Amino acid sequence: MNKLTSYSRPQTLWLVILRLLIGWHFLYEGLVKLFSSSWTAYPYLMDSRGFMADFFHSIAENAEFLAFSNYVNIYGLTLVGLGLILGCFSRYASIGGIVFLSLYYLSHMPYIGANSMMPTEGSYLWIDKNLIEIGALMVLIYFPTSHIIGFDRYISRLLKRKTA
C-alpha cells in the first residue's frame, strides 16, 4: 500500500476531520482524568457486566493492577489523542485507540438486560459508541492522512533519508 495515496480534497478534508475529532475525544478523556486528582477506574471496573466482568472486577480489587490501569488509562488516552491530532505515529495511535475501546466495549457490552450503574446516553443493543468509534479508527488505518497532513509526513521523509 502506498502511504502517500492520492485522495480528493474533500476526501482528505473529511478524513483529517474524522482523525481530529476522534483525537480530541481521546485527548480530552485523558486530560480530564489527569487533572482530576480523585479519578480512578475503580467504579467503572466494578460496574462491568457480561462474560468478562470477573476479569475487570479482579483488576479493580487488586491495588497494583488498579494503579496500573489508572496510569495506562490517563497517559494512554492522552497519547492516543495527541498522536491522532498531530498525525504523529497515527497508525499506532489508531491501534492503541482500538485496544482501549475494545476493552471499554467488553467491560460494558450492550446486550438485552444489561444494567449499568454508570450513566449512559441511551439504550443500545450490541452496537454502541465504542464499537462505532472502533470502526472509524479502522477507516483511519486503511485510509491514512497523517502522511499528507501531519507529523508522519516529516517522520517518513527523515526515515527515507536515513535508508537512502
Tab-separated table of C-alpha atoms in Angstrom:
chain	number	residue	atom	x	y	z
A	1	MET	CA	0.000	0.000	0.000
A	2	ASN	CA	1.322	3.409	-0.944
A	3	LYS	CA	1.201	5.598	2.168
A	4	LEU	CA	1.017	8.701	0.013
A	5	THR	CA	-2.218	7.648	-1.639
A	6	SER	CA	-3.910	10.455	-3.508
A	7	TYR	CA	-7.284	11.411	-2.160
A	8	SER	CA	-9.524	14.131	-3.496
A	9	ARG	CA	-9.550	17.335	-1.459
A	10	PRO	CA	-12.954	16.554	0.105
A	11	GLN	CA	-11.818	13.010	0.967
A	12	THR	CA	-8.656	14.338	2.578
A	13	LEU	CA	-10.564	17.059	4.412
A	14	TRP	CA	-13.151	14.709	5.907
A	15	LEU	CA	-10.646	12.011	6.795
A	16	VAL	CA	-8.483	14.592	8.577
A	17	ILE	CA	-11.558	15.994	10.344
A	18	LEU	CA	-12.502	12.458	11.437
A	19	ARG	CA	-8.951	11.942	12.770
A	20	LEU	CA	-9.061	15.265	14.637
A	21	LEU	CA	-12.484	14.603	16.167
A	22	ILE	CA	-11.519	11.168	17.432
A	23	GLY	CA	-8.162	12.508	18.592
A	24	TRP	CA	-9.880	15.282	20.534
A	25	HIS	CA	-12.191	12.733	22.188
A	26	PHE	CA	-9.239	10.640	23.382
A	27	LEU	CA	-7.128	13.636	24.423
A	28	TYR	CA	-9.972	15.196	26.383
A	29	GLU	CA	-10.785	11.935	28.182
A	30	GLY	CA	-7.134	11.517	29.135
A	31	LEU	CA	-6.702	15.099	30.340
A	32	VAL	CA	-9.901	15.059	32.391
A	33	LYS	CA	-8.600	12.011	34.220
A	34	LEU	CA	-5.125	13.529	34.574
A	35	PHE	CA	-6.372	16.771	36.128
A	36	SER	CA	-8.958	15.123	38.369
A	37	SER	CA	-6.961	14.123	41.436
A	38	SER	CA	-9.744	11.840	42.636
A	39	TRP	CA	-10.277	9.957	39.359
A	40	THR	CA	-9.951	6.191	39.412
A	41	ALA	CA	-11.162	3.417	37.134
A	42	TYR	CA	-12.458	1.523	40.180
A	43	PRO	CA	-16.214	2.323	39.823
A	44	TYR	CA	-16.156	1.695	36.076
A	45	LEU	CA	-14.394	-1.644	36.504
A	46	MET	CA	-16.680	-2.737	39.337
A	47	ASP	CA	-19.722	-1.855	37.214
A	48	SER	CA	-18.591	-4.254	34.492
A	49	ARG	CA	-21.176	-6.770	33.296
A	50	GLY	CA	-21.060	-9.725	30.958
A	51	PHE	CA	-18.731	-12.619	30.385
A	52	MET	CA	-15.560	-10.626	31.226
A	53	ALA	CA	-16.904	-8.995	34.390
A	54	ASP	CA	-14.796	-11.187	36.688
A	55	PHE	CA	-11.637	-10.113	34.865
A	56	PHE	CA	-12.448	-6.400	35.215
A	57	HIS	CA	-13.541	-6.843	38.849
A	58	SER	CA	-10.226	-8.559	39.633
A	59	ILE	CA	-8.333	-5.551	38.259
A	60	ALA	CA	-10.371	-3.189	40.443
A	61	GLU	CA	-9.904	-5.303	43.563
A	62	ASN	CA	-6.100	-5.528	43.260
A	63	ALA	CA	-4.420	-2.248	44.288
A	64	GLU	CA	-1.395	-2.706	41.994
A	65	PHE	CA	-3.474	-3.667	38.959
A	66	LEU	CA	-5.855	-0.774	39.615
A	67	ALA	CA	-2.980	1.713	39.900
A	68	PHE	CA	-1.543	0.371	36.635
A	69	SER	CA	-4.967	0.560	34.971
A	70	ASN	CA	-5.395	4.168	36.112
A	71	TYR	CA	-1.936	5.098	34.805
A	72	VAL	CA	-2.458	3.385	31.437
A	73	ASN	CA	-5.876	4.999	31.017
A	74	ILE	CA	-4.687	8.515	31.797
A	75	TYR	CA	-1.492	8.525	29.759
A	76	GLY	CA	-2.589	6.093	27.062
A	77	LEU	CA	-5.723	8.063	26.212
A	78	THR	CA	-3.706	11.284	26.182
A	79	LEU	CA	-1.030	9.835	23.889
A	80	VAL	CA	-3.576	8.315	21.512
A	81	GLY	CA	-5.332	11.680	21.313
A	82	LEU	CA	-2.119	13.610	20.685
A	83	GLY	CA	-0.979	11.093	18.082
A	84	LEU	CA	-4.220	11.416	16.148
A	85	ILE	CA	-4.449	15.198	16.408
A	86	LEU	CA	-0.824	15.774	15.435
A	87	GLY	CA	-0.774	12.991	12.847
A	88	CYS	CA	2.245	11.551	14.635
A	89	PHE	CA	2.528	7.753	14.622
A	90	SER	CA	-1.171	7.867	13.830
A	91	ARG	CA	-1.395	4.216	12.778
A	92	TYR	CA	-0.094	3.173	16.211
A	93	ALA	CA	-2.361	5.733	17.863
A	94	SER	CA	-5.329	4.262	15.990
A	95	ILE	CA	-4.397	0.731	17.046
A	96	GLY	CA	-3.993	1.921	20.646
A	97	GLY	CA	-7.388	3.583	20.451
A	98	ILE	CA	-8.934	0.368	19.166
A	99	VAL	CA	-7.423	-1.555	22.092
A	100	PHE	CA	-8.831	0.937	24.621
A	101	LEU	CA	-12.265	0.997	23.007
A	102	SER	CA	-12.349	-2.807	22.753
A	103	LEU	CA	-11.678	-3.112	26.477
A	104	TYR	CA	-14.345	-0.496	27.252
A	105	TYR	CA	-16.779	-2.339	24.995
A	106	LEU	CA	-16.030	-5.707	26.599
A	107	SER	CA	-16.412	-4.293	30.101
A	108	HIS	CA	-19.841	-2.780	29.364
A	109	MET	CA	-21.257	-4.761	26.451
A	110	PRO	CA	-24.652	-3.516	25.311
A	111	TYR	CA	-26.957	-6.511	25.423
A	112	ILE	CA	-30.556	-7.095	26.420
A	113	GLY	CA	-30.972	-6.932	30.171
A	114	ALA	CA	-27.607	-5.275	30.818
A	115	ASN	CA	-27.997	-2.878	33.702
A	116	SER	CA	-25.253	-0.436	34.479
A	117	MET	CA	-24.782	1.968	37.343
A	118	MET	CA	-22.755	4.258	35.085
A	119	PRO	CA	-24.719	6.926	33.198
A	120	THR	CA	-25.386	6.196	29.535
A	121	GLU	CA	-26.608	8.377	26.703
A	122	GLY	CA	-29.267	5.964	25.533
A	123	SER	CA	-30.252	2.367	25.076
A	124	TYR	CA	-28.025	0.206	22.933
A	125	LEU	CA	-28.209	-3.334	21.632
A	126	TRP	CA	-24.840	-4.775	20.545
A	127	ILE	CA	-23.714	-1.568	18.806
A	128	ASP	CA	-22.657	1.381	20.953
A	129	LYS	CA	-20.440	4.438	20.544
A	130	ASN	CA	-17.319	2.405	21.369
A	131	LEU	CA	-17.940	-0.023	18.518
A	132	ILE	CA	-18.733	2.832	16.120
A	133	GLU	CA	-15.518	4.626	17.074
A	134	ILE	CA	-13.574	1.378	16.555
A	135	GLY	CA	-14.996	1.293	13.028
A	136	ALA	CA	-13.970	4.904	12.445
A	137	LEU	CA	-10.423	4.156	13.647
A	138	MET	CA	-10.282	1.207	11.244
A	139	VAL	CA	-11.178	3.624	8.449
A	140	LEU	CA	-8.291	5.860	9.529
A	141	ILE	CA	-5.880	2.901	9.498
A	142	TYR	CA	-6.842	1.923	5.951
A	143	PHE	CA	-7.226	5.490	4.651
A	144	PRO	CA	-4.342	7.284	6.360
A	145	THR	CA	-3.979	11.049	6.149
A	146	SER	CA	-1.114	11.725	8.539
A	147	HIS	CA	1.379	11.302	5.682
A	148	ILE	CA	-0.441	14.104	3.872
A	149	ILE	CA	-1.303	16.385	6.798
A	150	GLY	CA	0.586	15.565	9.972
A	151	PHE	CA	3.971	14.913	11.522
A	152	ASP	CA	4.117	11.446	9.963
A	153	ARG	CA	4.834	13.248	6.686
A	154	TYR	CA	8.098	14.570	8.117
A	155	ILE	CA	8.945	11.404	10.011
A	156	SER	CA	8.659	9.318	6.830
A	157	ARG	CA	10.909	11.795	4.973
A	158	LEU	CA	13.548	11.508	7.707
A	159	LEU	CA	13.386	7.720	7.614
A	160	LYS	CA	13.723	7.699	3.819
A	161	ARG	CA	16.843	9.887	4.027
A	162	LYS	CA	18.467	7.551	6.561
A	163	THR	CA	17.780	4.448	4.439
A	164	ALA	CA	18.896	6.098	1.186
